[in-house]
CSV table of C-alpha atoms in Angstrom, one decimal:
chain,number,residue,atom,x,y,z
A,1,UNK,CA,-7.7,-63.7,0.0
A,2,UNK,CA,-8.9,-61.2,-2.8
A,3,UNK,CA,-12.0,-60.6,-1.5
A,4,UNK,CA,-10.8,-60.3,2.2
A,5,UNK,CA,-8.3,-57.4,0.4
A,6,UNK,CA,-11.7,-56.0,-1.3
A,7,UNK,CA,-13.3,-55.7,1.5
A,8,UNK,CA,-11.0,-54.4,4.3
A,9,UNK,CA,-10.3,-51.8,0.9
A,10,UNK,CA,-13.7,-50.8,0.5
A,11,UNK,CA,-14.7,-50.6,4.4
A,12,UNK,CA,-10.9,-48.8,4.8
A,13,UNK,CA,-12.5,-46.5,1.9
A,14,UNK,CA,-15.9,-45.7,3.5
A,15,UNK,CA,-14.1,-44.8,7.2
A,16,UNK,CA,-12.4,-42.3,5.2
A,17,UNK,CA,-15.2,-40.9,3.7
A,18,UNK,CA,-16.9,-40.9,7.0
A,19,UNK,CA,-13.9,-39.0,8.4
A,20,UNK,CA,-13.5,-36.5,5.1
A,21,UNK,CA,-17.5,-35.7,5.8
A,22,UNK,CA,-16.7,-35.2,9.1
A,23,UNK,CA,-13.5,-32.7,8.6
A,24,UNK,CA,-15.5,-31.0,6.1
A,25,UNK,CA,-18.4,-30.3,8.8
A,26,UNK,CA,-15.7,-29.1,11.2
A,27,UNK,CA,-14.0,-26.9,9.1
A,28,UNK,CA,-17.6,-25.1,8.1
A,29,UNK,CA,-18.1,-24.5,11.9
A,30,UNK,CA,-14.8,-22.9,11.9
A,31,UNK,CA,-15.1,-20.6,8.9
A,32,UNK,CA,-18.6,-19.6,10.7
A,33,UNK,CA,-17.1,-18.8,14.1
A,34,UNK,CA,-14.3,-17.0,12.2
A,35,UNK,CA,-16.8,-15.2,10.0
A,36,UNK,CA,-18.6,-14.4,13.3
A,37,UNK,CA,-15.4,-13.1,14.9
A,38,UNK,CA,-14.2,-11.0,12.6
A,39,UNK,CA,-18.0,-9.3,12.3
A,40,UNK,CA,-17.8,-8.7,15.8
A,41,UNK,CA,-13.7,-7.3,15.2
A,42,UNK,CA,-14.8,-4.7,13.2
A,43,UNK,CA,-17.8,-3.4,14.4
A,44,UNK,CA,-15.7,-2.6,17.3
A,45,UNK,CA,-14.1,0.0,15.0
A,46,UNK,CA,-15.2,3.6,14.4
A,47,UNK,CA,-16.4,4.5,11.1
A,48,UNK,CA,-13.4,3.5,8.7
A,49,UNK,CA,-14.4,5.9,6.7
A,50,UNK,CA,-13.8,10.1,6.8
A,51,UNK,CA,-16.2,11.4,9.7
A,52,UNK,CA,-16.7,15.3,10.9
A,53,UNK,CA,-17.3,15.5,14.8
A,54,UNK,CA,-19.2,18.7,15.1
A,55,UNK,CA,-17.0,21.4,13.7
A,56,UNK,CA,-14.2,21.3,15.4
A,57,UNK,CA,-12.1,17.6,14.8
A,58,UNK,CA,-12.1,15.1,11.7
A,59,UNK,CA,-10.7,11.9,11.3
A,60,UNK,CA,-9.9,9.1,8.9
A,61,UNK,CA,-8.4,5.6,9.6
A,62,UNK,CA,-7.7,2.2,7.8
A,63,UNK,CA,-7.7,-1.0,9.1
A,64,UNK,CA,-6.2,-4.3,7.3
A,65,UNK,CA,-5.8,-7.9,8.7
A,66,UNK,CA,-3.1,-10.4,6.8
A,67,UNK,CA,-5.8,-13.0,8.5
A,68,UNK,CA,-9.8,-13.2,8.6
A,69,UNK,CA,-9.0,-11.7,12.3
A,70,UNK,CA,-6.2,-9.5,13.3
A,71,UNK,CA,-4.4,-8.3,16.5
A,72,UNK,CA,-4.1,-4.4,15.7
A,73,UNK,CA,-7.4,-1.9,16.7
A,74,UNK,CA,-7.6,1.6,17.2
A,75,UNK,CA,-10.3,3.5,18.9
A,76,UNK,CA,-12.0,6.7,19.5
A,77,UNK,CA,-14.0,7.8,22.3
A,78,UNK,CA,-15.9,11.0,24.1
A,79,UNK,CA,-14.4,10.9,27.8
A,80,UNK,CA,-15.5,14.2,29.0
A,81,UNK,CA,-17.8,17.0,27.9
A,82,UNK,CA,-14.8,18.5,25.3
A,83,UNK,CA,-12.2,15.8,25.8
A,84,UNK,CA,-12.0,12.7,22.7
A,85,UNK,CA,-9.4,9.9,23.4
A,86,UNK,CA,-7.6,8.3,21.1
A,87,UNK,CA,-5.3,4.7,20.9
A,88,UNK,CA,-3.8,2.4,18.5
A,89,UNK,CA,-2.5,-1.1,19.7
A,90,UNK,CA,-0.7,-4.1,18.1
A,91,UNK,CA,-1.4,-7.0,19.7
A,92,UNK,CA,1.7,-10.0,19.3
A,93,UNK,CA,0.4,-13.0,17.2
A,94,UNK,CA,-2.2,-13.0,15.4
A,95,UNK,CA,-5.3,-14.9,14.2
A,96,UNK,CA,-8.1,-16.2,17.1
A,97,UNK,CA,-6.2,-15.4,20.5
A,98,UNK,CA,-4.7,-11.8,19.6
A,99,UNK,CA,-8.0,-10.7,18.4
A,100,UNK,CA,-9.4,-11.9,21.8
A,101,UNK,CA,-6.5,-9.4,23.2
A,102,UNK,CA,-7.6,-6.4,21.4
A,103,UNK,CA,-11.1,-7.0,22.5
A,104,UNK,CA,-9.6,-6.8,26.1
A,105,UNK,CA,-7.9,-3.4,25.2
A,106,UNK,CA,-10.5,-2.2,24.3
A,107,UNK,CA,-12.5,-2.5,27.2
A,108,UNK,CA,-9.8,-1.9,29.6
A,109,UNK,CA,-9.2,1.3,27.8
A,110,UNK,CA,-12.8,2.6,27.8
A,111,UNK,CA,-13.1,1.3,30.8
A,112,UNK,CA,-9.9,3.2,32.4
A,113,UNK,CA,-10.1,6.8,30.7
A,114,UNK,CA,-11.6,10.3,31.8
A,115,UNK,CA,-10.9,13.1,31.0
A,116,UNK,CA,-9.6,14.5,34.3
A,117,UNK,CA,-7.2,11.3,34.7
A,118,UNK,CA,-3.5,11.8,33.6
A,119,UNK,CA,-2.8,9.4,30.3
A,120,UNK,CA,0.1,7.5,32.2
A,121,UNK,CA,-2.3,6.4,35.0
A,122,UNK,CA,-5.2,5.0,32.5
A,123,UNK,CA,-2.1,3.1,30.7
A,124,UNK,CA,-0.9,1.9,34.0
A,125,UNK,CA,-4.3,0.9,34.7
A,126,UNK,CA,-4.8,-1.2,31.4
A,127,UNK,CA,-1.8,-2.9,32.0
A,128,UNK,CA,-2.8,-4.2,35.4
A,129,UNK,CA,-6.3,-5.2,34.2
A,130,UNK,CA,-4.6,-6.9,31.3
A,131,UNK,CA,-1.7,-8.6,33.3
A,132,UNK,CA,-3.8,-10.1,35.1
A,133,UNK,CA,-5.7,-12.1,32.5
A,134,UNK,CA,-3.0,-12.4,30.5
A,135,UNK,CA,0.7,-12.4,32.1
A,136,UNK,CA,1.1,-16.2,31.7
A,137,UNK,CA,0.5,-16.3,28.3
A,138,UNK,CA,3.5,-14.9,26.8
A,139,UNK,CA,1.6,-12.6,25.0
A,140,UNK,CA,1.5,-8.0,24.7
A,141,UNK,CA,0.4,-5.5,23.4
A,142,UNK,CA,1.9,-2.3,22.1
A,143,UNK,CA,-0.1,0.8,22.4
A,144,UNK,CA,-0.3,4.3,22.3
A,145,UNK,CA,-2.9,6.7,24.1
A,146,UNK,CA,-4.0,10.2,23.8
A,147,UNK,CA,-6.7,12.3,24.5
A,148,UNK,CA,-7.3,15.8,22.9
A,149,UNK,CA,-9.0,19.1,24.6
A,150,UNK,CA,-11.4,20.5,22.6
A,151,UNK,CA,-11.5,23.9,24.7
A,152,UNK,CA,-7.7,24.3,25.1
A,153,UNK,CA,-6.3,22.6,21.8
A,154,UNK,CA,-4.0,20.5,24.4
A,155,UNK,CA,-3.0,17.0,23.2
A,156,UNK,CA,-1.5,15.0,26.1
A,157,UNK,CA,-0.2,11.4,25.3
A,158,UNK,CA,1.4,8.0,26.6
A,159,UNK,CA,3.5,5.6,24.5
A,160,UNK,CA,3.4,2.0,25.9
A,161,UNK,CA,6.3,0.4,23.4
A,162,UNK,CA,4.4,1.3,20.0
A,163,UNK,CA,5.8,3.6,17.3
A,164,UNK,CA,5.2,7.5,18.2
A,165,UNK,CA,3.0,9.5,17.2
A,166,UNK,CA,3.4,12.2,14.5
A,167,UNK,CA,2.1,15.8,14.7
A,168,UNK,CA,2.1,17.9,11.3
A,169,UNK,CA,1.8,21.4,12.2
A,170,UNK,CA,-0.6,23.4,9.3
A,171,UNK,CA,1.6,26.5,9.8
A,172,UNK,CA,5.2,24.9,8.3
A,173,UNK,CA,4.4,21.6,7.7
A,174,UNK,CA,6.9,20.1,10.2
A,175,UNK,CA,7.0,16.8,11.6
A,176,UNK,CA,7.2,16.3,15.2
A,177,UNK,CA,7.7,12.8,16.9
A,178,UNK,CA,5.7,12.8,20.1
A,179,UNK,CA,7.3,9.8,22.3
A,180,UNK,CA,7.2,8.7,26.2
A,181,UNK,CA,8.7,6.5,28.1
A,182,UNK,CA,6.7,3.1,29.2
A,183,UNK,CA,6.6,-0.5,28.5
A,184,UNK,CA,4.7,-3.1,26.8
A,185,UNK,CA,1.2,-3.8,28.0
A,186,UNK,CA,0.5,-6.9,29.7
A,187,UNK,CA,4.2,-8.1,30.1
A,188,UNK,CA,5.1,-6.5,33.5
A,189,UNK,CA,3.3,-7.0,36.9
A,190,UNK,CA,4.1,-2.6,37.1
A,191,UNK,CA,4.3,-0.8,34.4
A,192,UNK,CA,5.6,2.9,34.6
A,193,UNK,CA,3.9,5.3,31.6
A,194,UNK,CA,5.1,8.4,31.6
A,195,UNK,CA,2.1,11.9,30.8
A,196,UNK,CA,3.8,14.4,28.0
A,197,UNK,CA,1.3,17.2,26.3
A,198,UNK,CA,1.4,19.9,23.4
A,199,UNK,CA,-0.2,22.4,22.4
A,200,UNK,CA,-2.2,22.0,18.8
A,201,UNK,CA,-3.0,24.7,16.6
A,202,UNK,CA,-6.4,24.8,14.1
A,203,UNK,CA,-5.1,22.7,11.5
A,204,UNK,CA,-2.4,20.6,13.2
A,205,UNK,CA,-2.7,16.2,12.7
A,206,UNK,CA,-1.8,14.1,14.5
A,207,UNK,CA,-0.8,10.6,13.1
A,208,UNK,CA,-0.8,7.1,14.7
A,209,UNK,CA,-0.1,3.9,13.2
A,210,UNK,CA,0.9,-0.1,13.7
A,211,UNK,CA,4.0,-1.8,12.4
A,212,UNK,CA,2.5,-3.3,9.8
A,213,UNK,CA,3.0,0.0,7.4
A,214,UNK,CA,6.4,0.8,8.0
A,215,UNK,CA,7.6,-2.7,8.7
A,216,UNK,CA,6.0,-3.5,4.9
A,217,UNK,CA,8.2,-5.3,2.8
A,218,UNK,CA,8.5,-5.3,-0.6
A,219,UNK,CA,9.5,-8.4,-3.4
A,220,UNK,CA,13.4,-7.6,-2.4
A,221,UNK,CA,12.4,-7.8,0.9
A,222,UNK,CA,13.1,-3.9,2.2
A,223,UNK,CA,10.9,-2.4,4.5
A,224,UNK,CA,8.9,0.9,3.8
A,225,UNK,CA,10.7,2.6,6.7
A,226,UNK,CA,10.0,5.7,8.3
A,227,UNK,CA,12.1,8.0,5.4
A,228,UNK,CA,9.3,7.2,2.8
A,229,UNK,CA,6.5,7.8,5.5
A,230,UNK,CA,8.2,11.1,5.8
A,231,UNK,CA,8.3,11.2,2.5
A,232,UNK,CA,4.7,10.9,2.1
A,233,UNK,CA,3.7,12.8,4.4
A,234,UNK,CA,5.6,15.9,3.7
A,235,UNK,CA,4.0,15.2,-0.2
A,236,UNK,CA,0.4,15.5,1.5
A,237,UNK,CA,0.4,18.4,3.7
A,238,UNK,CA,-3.2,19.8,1.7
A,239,UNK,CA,-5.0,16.3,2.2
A,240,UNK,CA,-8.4,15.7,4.2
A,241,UNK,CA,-7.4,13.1,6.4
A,242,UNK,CA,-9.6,10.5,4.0
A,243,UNK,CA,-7.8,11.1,0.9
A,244,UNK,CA,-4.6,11.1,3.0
A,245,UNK,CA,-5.1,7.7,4.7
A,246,UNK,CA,-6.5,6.0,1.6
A,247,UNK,CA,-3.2,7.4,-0.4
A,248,UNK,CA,-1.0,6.0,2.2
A,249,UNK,CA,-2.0,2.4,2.3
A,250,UNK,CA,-2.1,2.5,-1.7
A,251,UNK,CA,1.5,3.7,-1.6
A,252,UNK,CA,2.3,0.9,0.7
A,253,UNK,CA,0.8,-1.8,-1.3
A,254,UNK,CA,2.3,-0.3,-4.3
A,255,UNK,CA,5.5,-0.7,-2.6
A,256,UNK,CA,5.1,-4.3,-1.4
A,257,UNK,CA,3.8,-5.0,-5.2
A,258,UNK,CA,3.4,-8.6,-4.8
A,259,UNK,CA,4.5,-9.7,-2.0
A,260,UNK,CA,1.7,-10.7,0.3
A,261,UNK,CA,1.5,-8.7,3.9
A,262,UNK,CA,3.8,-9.5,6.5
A,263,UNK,CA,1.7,-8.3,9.4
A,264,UNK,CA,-1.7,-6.6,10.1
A,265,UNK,CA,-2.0,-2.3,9.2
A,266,UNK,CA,-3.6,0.2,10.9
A,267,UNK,CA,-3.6,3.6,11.0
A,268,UNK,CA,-5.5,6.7,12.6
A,269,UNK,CA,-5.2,9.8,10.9
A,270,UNK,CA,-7.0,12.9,13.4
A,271,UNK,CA,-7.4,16.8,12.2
A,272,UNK,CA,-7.6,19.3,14.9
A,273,UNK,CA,-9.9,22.3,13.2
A,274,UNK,CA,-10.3,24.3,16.1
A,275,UNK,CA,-11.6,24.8,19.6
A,276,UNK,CA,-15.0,24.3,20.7
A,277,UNK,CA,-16.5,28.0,21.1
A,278,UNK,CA,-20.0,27.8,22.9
A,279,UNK,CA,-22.2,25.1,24.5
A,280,UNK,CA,-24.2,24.2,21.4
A,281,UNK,CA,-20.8,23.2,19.1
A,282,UNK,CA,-19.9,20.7,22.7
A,283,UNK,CA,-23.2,19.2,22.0
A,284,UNK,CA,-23.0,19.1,18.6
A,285,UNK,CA,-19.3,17.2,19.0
A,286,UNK,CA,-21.0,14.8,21.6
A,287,UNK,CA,-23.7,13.6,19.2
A,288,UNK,CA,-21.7,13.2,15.8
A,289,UNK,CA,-19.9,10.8,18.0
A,290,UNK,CA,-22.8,9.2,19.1
């Protein structure tokens, strides 16, 4: 009877060794394909860090992922000869599927704008590209679209559920919410986005960001909330938009302390410095880009 025991022990013993061996060549493949996944995430980003386009727009952004791979992106594109769009999105989920989504959103948004087409229409077509892949998943997106005209200085913009936008005028330093009406993306068959536009001056920013940094709790559990973005904006009026993105996400991890994040961050940070003047400064614009 013992060594019956011994044996079905030590044959018991080698199965799961067989199957530990085979667990641990699984999980490899899937830190790989994860690895893979979130190369191919962030090279769909512009160039995290502080760029000049020509002489006449700057930018800065930040992106963080509470996984290897994260639902939130933001983009920036040339979608006319003077005419840059710009969009943030927050995918729901996270991990493997709603980095798949903001892959989507990506393309449907490239895909969609131009420069003579109305921000509500290229939002109302994203969401019927994307509802149509993904309506039956229970999963959205929120996003938020703009696109800025080099020769007239006029920002026109679309809010699809996200947080608005923020414009900092250079001459006072005021803070100006720029919202619209429209729904998620990807939840409704016929989503209605509404067009609104301003008028920048040389100086003026315009700020977008995810949920992630104002929903960012700290070790009490309070959120950052929208009075000490305010806060921190108002403190940074005289900041390149590198120094000013980089300072925000450090006050918001100072603030969580900690804690570990709650959700993924993002944020766009774009500086308006003036309007394109003569031919050579459009091409000049195109190919920093580029």
């Amino acid at each position: 009877h013992r060594e019956n025991l011994e044996d079905m022990v030590a044959q018991r013993t080698e199965e799961l060794n067989a199957a530990n061996n085979e667990l641990k060549e699984k999980n490899k493949t899937i830190e790989q394909e994860m690895f893979i996944a979130q190369r191919v995430q962030r090279n769909i980003l512009p160039d995290q860090a502080t760029t000049l386009l020509g002489d006449e727009l700057r930018f800065a952004a930040s992106y963080s992922s509470m996984e290897a791979i994260g639902g939130d992106l933001y983009d920036i594109s040339r979608i006319g000869q003077t005419t840059f769009g710009f969009f943030i999105a927050d995918v729901s989920g996270h991990g493997i599927p709603a980095a798949l989504i903001t892959m989507l959103a990506k393309v449907s948004f490239t895909t969609y704008s131009h420069w003579d087409i109305p921000t509500g229409e290229t939002c109302t077509s994203v969401n019927d590209a994307i509802f149509r892949m993904i309506g039956d998943l229970d999963h959205y997106l929120t996003a938020y679209f703009g696109k800025l005209d080099l020769q007239t200085g006029i920002f026109e913009y679309t809010n699809c559920g996200h947080h608005p936008a923020m414009v900092i005028r250079e001459k006072d330093g005021s803070i100006e919410e720029l919202d619209t009406s429209g729904f998620l993306i990807g939840a409704f068959a016929d989503g209605m986005y509404e067009t609104k536009s301003i008028q920048l001056e040389e100086g003026d920013r315009i700020l977008l960001f995810t949920d992630g940094i104002v929903e960012a709790r700290n070790e009490d559990g309070d959120f950052f909330g929208n009075d000490r973005l305010y806060d921190y904006i108002k403190q940074n009026l005289d900041c390149v938009p590198g120094d000013f993105v980089d300072g925000l996400i450090g006050n918001v991890d100072a603030y969580c302390g900690s804690r570990p994040a709650d959700d993924d961050r993002a944020v766009l940070y774009i500086q308006f410095l003036s309007t394109v003047d003569d031919p050579d400064n459009e091409r000049k614009v195109a190919d920093a880009l580029i």
